[in-house]
Coordinates of C-alpha atoms in Angstrom, one line a residue:
X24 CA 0.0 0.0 0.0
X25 CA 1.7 3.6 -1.0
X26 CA 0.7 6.7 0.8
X27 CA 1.1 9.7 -0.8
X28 CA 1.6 10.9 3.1
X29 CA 5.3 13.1 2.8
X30 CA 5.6 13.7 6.7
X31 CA 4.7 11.9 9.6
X32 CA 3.4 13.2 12.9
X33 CA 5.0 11.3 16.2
X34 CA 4.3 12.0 19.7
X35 CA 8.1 11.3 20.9
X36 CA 8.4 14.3 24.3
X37 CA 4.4 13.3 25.4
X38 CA 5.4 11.1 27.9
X39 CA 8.3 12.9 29.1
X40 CA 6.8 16.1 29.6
X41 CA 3.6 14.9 30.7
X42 CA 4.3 12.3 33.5
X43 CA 2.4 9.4 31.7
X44 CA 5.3 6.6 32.1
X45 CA 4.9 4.3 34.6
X46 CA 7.7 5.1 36.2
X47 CA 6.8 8.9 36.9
X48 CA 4.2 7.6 39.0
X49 CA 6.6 5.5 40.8
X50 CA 8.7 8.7 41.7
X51 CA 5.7 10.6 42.5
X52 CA 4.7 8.2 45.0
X53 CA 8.0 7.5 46.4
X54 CA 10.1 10.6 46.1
X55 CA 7.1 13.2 45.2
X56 CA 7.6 16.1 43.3
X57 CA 11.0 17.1 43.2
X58 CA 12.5 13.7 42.3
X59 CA 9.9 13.6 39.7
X60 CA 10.6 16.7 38.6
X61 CA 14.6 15.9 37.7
X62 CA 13.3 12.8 36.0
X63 CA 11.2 14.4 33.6
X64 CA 14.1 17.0 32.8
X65 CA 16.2 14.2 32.9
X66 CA 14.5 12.2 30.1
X67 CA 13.8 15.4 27.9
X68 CA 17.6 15.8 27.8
X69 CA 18.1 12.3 26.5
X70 CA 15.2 12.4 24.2
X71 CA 17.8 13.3 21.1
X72 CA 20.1 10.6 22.0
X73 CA 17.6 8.0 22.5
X74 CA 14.6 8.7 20.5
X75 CA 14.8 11.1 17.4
X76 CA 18.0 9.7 15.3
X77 CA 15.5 5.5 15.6
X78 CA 12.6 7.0 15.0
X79 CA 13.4 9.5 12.1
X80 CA 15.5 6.9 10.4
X81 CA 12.7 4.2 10.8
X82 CA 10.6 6.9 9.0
X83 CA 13.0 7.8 6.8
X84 CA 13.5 4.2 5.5
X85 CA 9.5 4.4 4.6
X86 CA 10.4 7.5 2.8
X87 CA 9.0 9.6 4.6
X88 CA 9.7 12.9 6.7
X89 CA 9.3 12.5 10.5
X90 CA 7.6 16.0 12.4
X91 CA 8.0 15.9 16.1
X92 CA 5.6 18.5 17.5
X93 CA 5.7 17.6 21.3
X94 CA 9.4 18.6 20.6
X95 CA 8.6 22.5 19.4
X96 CA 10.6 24.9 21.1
X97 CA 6.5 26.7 22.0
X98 CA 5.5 23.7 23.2
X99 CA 8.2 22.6 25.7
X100 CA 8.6 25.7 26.7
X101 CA 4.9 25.8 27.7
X102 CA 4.6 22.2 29.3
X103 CA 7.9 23.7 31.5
X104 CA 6.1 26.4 32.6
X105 CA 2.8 24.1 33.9
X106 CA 3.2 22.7 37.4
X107 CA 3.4 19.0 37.1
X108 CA -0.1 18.6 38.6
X109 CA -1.6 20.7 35.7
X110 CA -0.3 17.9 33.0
X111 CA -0.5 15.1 34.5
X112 CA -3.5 12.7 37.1
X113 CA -0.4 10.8 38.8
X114 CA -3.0 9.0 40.9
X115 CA -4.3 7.1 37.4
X116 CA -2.5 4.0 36.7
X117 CA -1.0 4.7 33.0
X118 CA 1.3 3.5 30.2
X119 CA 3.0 4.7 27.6
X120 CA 1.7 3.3 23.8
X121 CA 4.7 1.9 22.9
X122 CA 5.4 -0.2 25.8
X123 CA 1.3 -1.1 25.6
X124 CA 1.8 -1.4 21.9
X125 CA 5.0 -3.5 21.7
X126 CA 6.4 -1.2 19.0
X127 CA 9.5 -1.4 21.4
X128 CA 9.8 -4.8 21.2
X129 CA 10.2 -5.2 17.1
X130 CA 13.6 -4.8 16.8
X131 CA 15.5 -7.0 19.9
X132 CA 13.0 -8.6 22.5
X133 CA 15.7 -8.3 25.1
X134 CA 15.7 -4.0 24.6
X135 CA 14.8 -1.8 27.4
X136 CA 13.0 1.8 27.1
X137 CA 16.2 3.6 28.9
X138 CA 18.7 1.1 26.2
X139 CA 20.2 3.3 23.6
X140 CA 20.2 1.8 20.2
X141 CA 23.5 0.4 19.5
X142 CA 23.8 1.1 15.7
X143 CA 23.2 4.9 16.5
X144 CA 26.2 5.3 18.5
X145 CA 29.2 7.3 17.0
X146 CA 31.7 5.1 15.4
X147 CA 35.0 5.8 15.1
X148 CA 37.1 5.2 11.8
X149 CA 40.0 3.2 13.2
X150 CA 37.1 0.9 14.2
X151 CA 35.6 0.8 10.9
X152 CA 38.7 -0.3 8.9
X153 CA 39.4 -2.8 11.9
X154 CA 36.2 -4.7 11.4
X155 CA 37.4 -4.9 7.3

Protein backbone atom coordinates (compact mmCIF):
# COMPACT_ATOMS: atom_id res chain seq x y z
CA UNK A 1 0.00 0.00 0.00
CA UNK A 2 1.71 3.57 -0.99
CA UNK A 3 0.65 6.65 0.79
CA UNK A 4 1.14 9.65 -0.77
CA UNK A 5 1.59 10.87 3.08
CA UNK A 6 5.31 13.06 2.76
CA UNK A 7 5.63 13.68 6.66
CA UNK A 8 4.69 11.86 9.58
CA UNK A 9 3.42 13.16 12.94
CA UNK A 10 5.04 11.30 16.22
CA UNK A 11 4.35 11.96 19.66
CA UNK A 12 8.11 11.29 20.94
CA UNK A 13 8.43 14.26 24.27
CA UNK A 14 4.36 13.32 25.37
CA UNK A 15 5.40 11.11 27.90
CA UNK A 16 8.28 12.86 29.09
CA UNK A 17 6.78 16.09 29.64
CA UNK A 18 3.56 14.91 30.71
CA UNK A 19 4.34 12.27 33.49
CA UNK A 20 2.45 9.35 31.67
CA UNK A 21 5.32 6.60 32.14
CA UNK A 22 4.93 4.29 34.59
CA UNK A 23 7.73 5.08 36.25
CA UNK A 24 6.76 8.89 36.86
CA UNK A 25 4.16 7.56 39.00
CA UNK A 26 6.56 5.46 40.82
CA UNK A 27 8.67 8.71 41.71
CA UNK A 28 5.73 10.59 42.45
CA UNK A 29 4.69 8.17 44.97
CA UNK A 30 8.01 7.51 46.38
CA UNK A 31 10.09 10.62 46.14
CA UNK A 32 7.09 13.23 45.19
CA UNK A 33 7.57 16.15 43.25
CA UNK A 34 11.01 17.07 43.25
CA UNK A 35 12.51 13.73 42.29
CA UNK A 36 9.93 13.61 39.67
CA UNK A 37 10.61 16.68 38.56
CA UNK A 38 14.57 15.85 37.74
CA UNK A 39 13.28 12.80 35.97
CA UNK A 40 11.16 14.37 33.59
CA UNK A 41 14.09 17.02 32.79
CA UNK A 42 16.25 14.16 32.90
CA UNK A 43 14.54 12.21 30.12
CA UNK A 44 13.75 15.37 27.91
CA UNK A 45 17.57 15.76 27.83
CA UNK A 46 18.13 12.35 26.46
CA UNK A 47 15.18 12.37 24.17
CA UNK A 48 17.82 13.30 21.14
CA UNK A 49 20.12 10.59 21.97
CA UNK A 50 17.63 8.00 22.52
CA UNK A 51 14.60 8.71 20.51
CA UNK A 52 14.83 11.11 17.42
CA UNK A 53 18.00 9.66 15.27
CA UNK A 54 15.54 5.54 15.62
CA UNK A 55 12.63 6.97 15.01
CA UNK A 56 13.40 9.55 12.13
CA UNK A 57 15.46 6.85 10.39
CA UNK A 58 12.73 4.18 10.77
CA UNK A 59 10.61 6.91 9.00
CA UNK A 60 12.99 7.84 6.79
CA UNK A 61 13.46 4.23 5.49
CA UNK A 62 9.53 4.43 4.64
CA UNK A 63 10.42 7.51 2.76
CA UNK A 64 9.04 9.58 4.62
CA UNK A 65 9.70 12.87 6.75
CA UNK A 66 9.32 12.53 10.50
CA UNK A 67 7.60 15.97 12.37
CA UNK A 68 8.01 15.89 16.08
CA UNK A 69 5.56 18.50 17.47
CA UNK A 70 5.65 17.56 21.33
CA UNK A 71 9.38 18.59 20.64
CA UNK A 72 8.57 22.51 19.39
CA UNK A 73 10.65 24.87 21.11
CA UNK A 74 6.53 26.65 22.05
CA UNK A 75 5.50 23.66 23.20
CA UNK A 76 8.20 22.60 25.66
CA UNK A 77 8.59 25.72 26.71
CA UNK A 78 4.89 25.80 27.73
CA UNK A 79 4.59 22.21 29.29
CA UNK A 80 7.90 23.68 31.50
CA UNK A 81 6.13 26.44 32.65
CA UNK A 82 2.81 24.06 33.86
CA UNK A 83 3.20 22.72 37.40
CA UNK A 84 3.41 18.97 37.11
CA UNK A 85 -0.13 18.59 38.62
CA UNK A 86 -1.55 20.70 35.74
CA UNK A 87 -0.26 17.89 32.98
CA UNK A 88 -0.52 15.14 34.52
CA UNK A 89 -3.52 12.71 37.06
CA UNK A 90 -0.44 10.85 38.80
CA UNK A 91 -2.97 9.02 40.94
CA UNK A 92 -4.34 7.12 37.42
CA UNK A 93 -2.50 3.99 36.65
CA UNK A 94 -1.00 4.74 32.95
CA UNK A 95 1.29 3.47 30.17
CA UNK A 96 3.00 4.74 27.62
CA UNK A 97 1.69 3.34 23.80
CA UNK A 98 4.68 1.95 22.90
CA UNK A 99 5.40 -0.19 25.80
CA UNK A 100 1.33 -1.09 25.61
CA UNK A 101 1.80 -1.40 21.90
CA UNK A 102 5.02 -3.54 21.72
CA UNK A 103 6.40 -1.22 19.02
CA UNK A 104 9.49 -1.41 21.42
CA UNK A 105 9.78 -4.81 21.17
CA UNK A 106 10.25 -5.20 17.11
CA UNK A 107 13.60 -4.76 16.83
CA UNK A 108 15.50 -7.03 19.94
CA UNK A 109 12.97 -8.58 22.53
CA UNK A 110 15.74 -8.31 25.14
CA UNK A 111 15.72 -4.00 24.63
CA UNK A 112 14.81 -1.85 27.38
CA UNK A 113 12.99 1.85 27.06
CA UNK A 114 16.25 3.57 28.85
CA UNK A 115 18.71 1.06 26.19
CA UNK A 116 20.19 3.25 23.55
CA UNK A 117 20.17 1.84 20.25
CA UNK A 118 23.52 0.42 19.54
CA UNK A 119 23.79 1.14 15.74
CA UNK A 120 23.15 4.93 16.47
CA UNK A 121 26.24 5.28 18.51
CA UNK A 122 29.17 7.31 17.03
CA UNK A 123 31.69 5.14 15.37
CA UNK A 124 35.03 5.76 15.10
CA UNK A 125 37.15 5.22 11.84
CA UNK A 126 39.99 3.21 13.15
CA UNK A 127 37.14 0.95 14.21
CA UNK A 128 35.57 0.83 10.95
CA UNK A 129 38.69 -0.26 8.91
CA UNK A 130 39.45 -2.80 11.85
CA UNK A 131 36.23 -4.69 11.36
CA UNK A 132 37.38 -4.90 7.27
Amino acid sequence: CQSRVKAVLTGVGAEEQLASYSHHHVHFQTHRLERLNKEIEMELGQISSRNLGRDDQVIGDHGKEARFPFLNENIVSFLNFLPVWEKANLTLSRKAMQFESRIAKIEKNNDKPSDKCGRLQVISLENLSNEN
